[in-house]
Coordinates of C-alpha atoms in Angstrom, one line a residue:
M49 CA -12.9 -20.4 -6.9
E50 CA -11.5 -22.2 -9.9
V51 CA -11.4 -20.6 -13.4
A52 CA -10.0 -22.5 -16.4
G53 CA -8.2 -24.9 -14.1
V54 CA -6.6 -22.1 -12.1
Q55 CA -7.4 -21.9 -8.4
I56 CA -7.9 -18.3 -7.1
S57 CA -8.3 -17.5 -3.4
L58 CA -8.8 -14.2 -1.7
L59 CA -6.8 -13.0 1.3
H60 CA -8.3 -10.0 3.1
D61 CA -5.4 -8.0 4.6
D62 CA -4.9 -4.4 5.5
N63 CA -1.5 -3.3 4.1
K64 CA -1.5 0.1 5.9
P65 CA -0.9 -1.3 9.4
R66 CA 1.8 -3.5 7.9
K67 CA 3.5 -0.5 6.4
L68 CA 3.2 1.4 9.7
K69 CA 4.3 -1.4 12.0
Y70 CA 8.0 -0.5 11.8
N71 CA 7.6 3.1 11.0
L72 CA 6.0 4.3 14.2
G73 CA 7.6 5.2 17.5
H74 CA 8.0 8.9 16.9
P75 CA 6.3 11.6 19.0
R76 CA 5.0 13.4 15.9
V77 CA 4.2 11.8 12.5
L78 CA 3.2 13.5 9.3
A79 CA 1.4 11.6 6.5
F80 CA 0.5 12.7 3.0
G81 CA -2.6 11.7 1.2
G82 CA -5.7 12.6 -0.8
A83 CA -9.0 13.4 0.7
Y84 CA -9.9 9.7 1.1
S85 CA -6.4 8.4 2.0
N86 CA -6.4 5.1 3.9
L87 CA -2.9 5.9 5.1
V88 CA -4.0 9.2 6.7
T89 CA -6.9 7.3 8.4
A90 CA -4.5 4.6 9.7
V91 CA -1.9 7.1 11.0
A92 CA -4.6 9.1 12.8
R93 CA -6.0 6.0 14.4
A94 CA -2.6 4.8 15.5
G95 CA -1.7 8.1 17.0
H96 CA -5.0 8.2 18.9
E97 CA -4.5 4.7 20.2
R98 CA -0.8 5.0 21.0
G99 CA -0.5 8.6 22.1
F100 CA 1.6 10.4 19.5
E101 CA 0.8 13.5 17.5
T102 CA -0.4 13.2 13.9
I103 CA -0.5 15.6 11.0
G104 CA -2.2 14.9 7.7
V105 CA -1.1 16.9 4.7
I106 CA -4.0 16.6 2.2
R107 CA -3.8 17.2 -1.5
G108 CA -5.9 20.1 -2.8
E109 CA -8.0 22.6 -1.0
E110 CA -10.1 22.3 2.2
H111 CA -13.8 21.4 1.6
L112 CA -16.3 21.7 4.5
P113 CA -17.9 19.8 5.8
L114 CA -15.1 17.2 5.9
N115 CA -15.8 13.9 4.2
P116 CA -16.1 10.8 6.5
S117 CA -12.4 9.9 6.0
L118 CA -11.0 13.3 7.0
A119 CA -13.7 13.8 9.7
G120 CA -12.7 10.5 11.3
A121 CA -9.0 11.5 11.1
A122 CA -9.8 14.8 12.8
A123 CA -11.9 13.0 15.4
H124 CA -8.8 10.9 16.3
G125 CA -6.8 14.1 16.9
M126 CA -5.1 14.5 13.6
R127 CA -4.2 18.1 12.6
L128 CA -5.2 18.6 9.0
T129 CA -3.4 20.9 6.6
Y130 CA -3.6 21.3 2.8
L131 CA -1.2 21.7 -0.1
D132 CA -2.4 22.9 -3.5
R133 CA -1.8 20.3 -6.3
A134 CA 1.3 22.0 -7.7
A135 CA 3.0 22.0 -4.3
Y136 CA 1.8 18.5 -3.5
R137 CA 3.6 17.2 -6.5
L138 CA 6.8 18.5 -4.9
K139 CA 6.1 17.0 -1.5
H140 CA 9.2 14.8 -1.6
T141 CA 11.6 17.7 -2.2
P142 CA 13.8 19.2 0.5
A143 CA 12.2 22.6 0.0
V144 CA 8.7 21.4 0.7
Q145 CA 9.7 19.2 3.6
E146 CA 11.7 21.9 5.2
R147 CA 8.8 24.2 5.0
L148 CA 6.6 21.6 6.8
R149 CA 9.2 21.2 9.5
E150 CA 9.3 24.9 10.0
E151 CA 5.6 24.9 10.5
F152 CA 5.2 21.7 12.6
G153 CA 8.6 21.4 14.3
E154 CA 10.5 18.1 14.6
V155 CA 8.4 15.6 12.7
F156 CA 8.8 12.2 11.1
I157 CA 7.6 12.4 7.5
L158 CA 6.1 9.4 5.9
P159 CA 6.3 9.2 2.1
E160 CA 3.0 9.0 0.2
G161 CA 1.4 5.6 0.7
G162 CA 3.7 5.0 3.6
S163 CA 6.1 3.2 1.2
N164 CA 9.7 3.0 2.5
A165 CA 12.2 0.3 3.6
A166 CA 10.5 -0.1 7.0
A167 CA 7.1 -0.5 5.2
V168 CA 8.7 -3.2 3.0
R169 CA 9.8 -5.0 6.1
G170 CA 6.2 -5.1 7.4
C171 CA 4.8 -6.3 4.2
A172 CA 7.4 -9.0 3.8
E173 CA 5.8 -10.7 6.8
L174 CA 2.6 -11.4 4.8
P175 CA 3.7 -14.5 2.9
G176 CA 4.5 -16.2 6.1
E177 CA 0.9 -15.9 7.2
I178 CA -0.6 -17.6 4.2
E179 CA -1.8 -20.9 5.4
D180 CA -2.7 -22.6 2.1
D181 CA -0.4 -23.8 -0.6
Y182 CA 0.1 -21.3 -3.4
D183 CA 2.3 -20.5 -6.4
V184 CA 1.5 -16.8 -7.0
V185 CA 0.6 -13.9 -4.8
C186 CA -1.2 -10.9 -6.5
C187 CA -1.8 -7.5 -5.0
P188 CA -2.9 -4.0 -6.1
V189 CA -0.1 -1.4 -6.7
G190 CA -0.3 2.3 -5.8
T191 CA 3.1 3.3 -4.6
G192 CA 4.9 -0.1 -4.7
G193 CA 5.6 -0.8 -1.1
T194 CA 3.2 -3.7 -0.7
L195 CA 4.5 -5.5 -3.8
A196 CA 8.1 -4.9 -2.8
G197 CA 7.5 -6.4 0.6
I198 CA 5.5 -9.4 -0.5
A199 CA 8.1 -10.3 -3.1
A200 CA 10.9 -9.9 -0.6
G201 CA 9.1 -12.2 1.8
L202 CA 8.3 -15.0 -0.7
P203 CA 9.9 -18.4 -0.3
P204 CA 11.9 -19.8 -3.2
G205 CA 9.9 -20.8 -6.2
K206 CA 7.0 -18.4 -5.6
R207 CA 6.3 -15.2 -7.4
A208 CA 4.4 -12.0 -7.0
I209 CA 2.3 -10.0 -9.5
G210 CA 1.2 -6.4 -8.9
F211 CA -1.6 -4.6 -10.7
A212 CA -1.1 -0.9 -11.2
A213 CA -4.0 1.3 -10.3
L214 CA -2.4 4.3 -12.1
K215 CA -2.3 5.1 -15.8
G216 CA 1.3 5.5 -17.0
G217 CA 2.5 3.3 -14.1
A218 CA 5.7 2.0 -15.7
F219 CA 7.7 4.1 -13.2
L220 CA 6.5 1.7 -10.5
N221 CA 9.0 -0.9 -11.7
A222 CA 11.8 1.3 -10.7
E223 CA 10.1 2.2 -7.5
V224 CA 9.6 -1.4 -6.4
A225 CA 13.3 -2.1 -7.3
R226 CA 14.4 0.9 -5.3
L227 CA 12.4 0.0 -2.2
Q228 CA 13.7 -3.5 -2.2
R229 CA 17.3 -2.2 -2.5
E230 CA 16.7 0.1 0.4
Y231 CA 15.4 -2.8 2.4
G232 CA 18.4 -4.9 1.5
R233 CA 16.6 -7.6 -0.4
P234 CA 16.3 -7.1 -4.1
T235 CA 14.5 -10.0 -5.8
G236 CA 13.6 -11.0 -9.3
N237 CA 10.4 -12.8 -8.5
W238 CA 7.9 -10.0 -9.3
S239 CA 6.3 -8.2 -12.1
I240 CA 3.7 -5.4 -12.6
E241 CA 0.7 -5.5 -14.9
L242 CA 0.2 -2.0 -16.3
G243 CA -2.9 -2.5 -18.5
Y244 CA -5.7 -2.7 -15.9
H245 CA -5.9 0.9 -14.7
F246 CA -9.3 1.5 -16.4
G247 CA -8.3 5.0 -17.4
G248 CA -6.4 6.1 -14.3
Y249 CA -6.4 6.3 -10.6
A250 CA -10.0 6.2 -9.2
K251 CA -11.4 5.8 -12.7
S252 CA -13.9 3.0 -13.3
T253 CA -16.3 1.5 -15.9
P254 CA -19.6 -0.3 -15.5
A255 CA -17.9 -3.6 -15.8
L256 CA -15.5 -2.8 -13.0
D257 CA -18.4 -1.4 -10.8
A258 CA -20.3 -4.6 -11.3
M259 CA -17.6 -6.7 -9.7
G260 CA -18.6 -5.7 -6.2
F261 CA -15.0 -5.0 -4.9
E262 CA -13.4 -1.7 -3.8
R263 CA -12.9 0.0 -7.2
V264 CA -9.7 2.1 -6.9
Y265 CA -7.4 -0.9 -6.3
V266 CA -9.0 -4.2 -5.6
A267 CA -11.5 -4.6 -8.5
K268 CA -8.8 -3.7 -11.0
M269 CA -6.6 -6.5 -9.6
I270 CA -9.4 -9.1 -9.6
Y271 CA -10.5 -8.1 -13.2
G272 CA -6.8 -8.3 -14.3
I273 CA -6.3 -11.8 -12.7
L274 CA -9.4 -13.2 -14.3
D275 CA -8.5 -11.7 -17.7
L276 CA -5.0 -13.1 -17.5
V277 CA -6.3 -16.6 -16.6
R278 CA -8.7 -16.5 -19.5
R279 CA -5.8 -15.5 -21.8
G280 CA -3.8 -18.5 -20.7
R281 CA -1.1 -16.7 -18.8
F282 CA -1.2 -19.2 -16.0
A283 CA -0.8 -23.0 -16.4
R284 CA -3.6 -25.2 -15.3
G285 CA -3.2 -26.1 -11.6
T286 CA -1.7 -22.7 -10.7
R287 CA -2.7 -21.6 -7.2
I288 CA -3.2 -17.8 -6.9
V289 CA -3.7 -15.8 -3.7
A290 CA -5.1 -12.4 -4.4
V291 CA -4.5 -9.9 -1.6
V292 CA -7.6 -7.8 -0.9
T293 CA -6.2 -4.7 0.7
G294 CA -7.9 -2.0 2.7
Q295 CA -9.4 -3.2 5.9
P296 CA -9.3 0.1 7.8
D297 CA -10.3 -1.4 11.2
T298 CA -7.1 -3.4 11.6
P299 CA -5.0 -2.1 14.5
V300 CA -1.4 -1.2 14.1
E301 CA 0.7 -3.8 15.9
E302 CA 3.1 -2.7 18.6
C303 CA 6.7 -2.9 17.5
G304 CA 9.8 -3.2 19.6
S305 CA 12.0 -1.4 17.1
P306 CA 10.1 1.7 16.2
T307 CA 12.3 3.3 13.6
G308 CA 14.8 0.8 12.3
F309 CA 14.6 -2.2 10.0
D310 CA 16.8 -5.2 9.4
S311 CA 17.6 -7.5 6.6
G312 CA 16.9 -10.7 8.5
D313 CA 15.1 -13.5 6.8
P314 CA 11.4 -13.0 6.7
R315 CA 9.3 -15.7 8.3
W316 CA 7.5 -18.2 6.0
R317 CA 5.9 -21.5 6.3
R318 CA 6.6 -22.9 2.8

């Protein structure tokens, strides 16, 4: 569609399989997430399809019956366990992770959202799959891995804009920079819009609900893009690709290098 002389196109893409593509290959994988986590769902499905054990560490207390997301994960063989919110906030610390290894044995622990250098590598492949000409790629931002990867994979002259789904998301700038450094490809071609969180993670308003997109991430991005266009942030003729994340039926692609990542040039067409 065209708004005020700016062309906006949607690209439906599931970022979770991209993040997992170079992270899998371990006999036992642990993923953190909330009760409706797309990452937990994706890890459970991948484990079922590829024959490795999966563990989901869920924020909060157990509630029965399980919601559809967790019931689906359990049906795929995932073992579910729970951390109270205080402990969950410390999930990245050695003390909590050592406790999890004592309980579950040798296990590969994914960070929340699946965002690490290997995830950046997977997401860096997305720009090379965009078939139409573009100037800007936009995406929602939760933990920063998707934006870090997209920006790392852009050809010269293109830029990426992320839209934070979290209130107080200024810390995400440091997270994206850190993830790119760990991947070995820091870039200066990205920025994060912090003013379209609508009150915080999973918060919404009637205006956001009326947009018809997934509300936690995607609707906030679309609203933000349209608002920035109307405010004149983009020159007439700018071509924007908005990445609509969260297609949970996308399979995780087999990868020949299960745990490593490289700093080779990402593939792009333009």
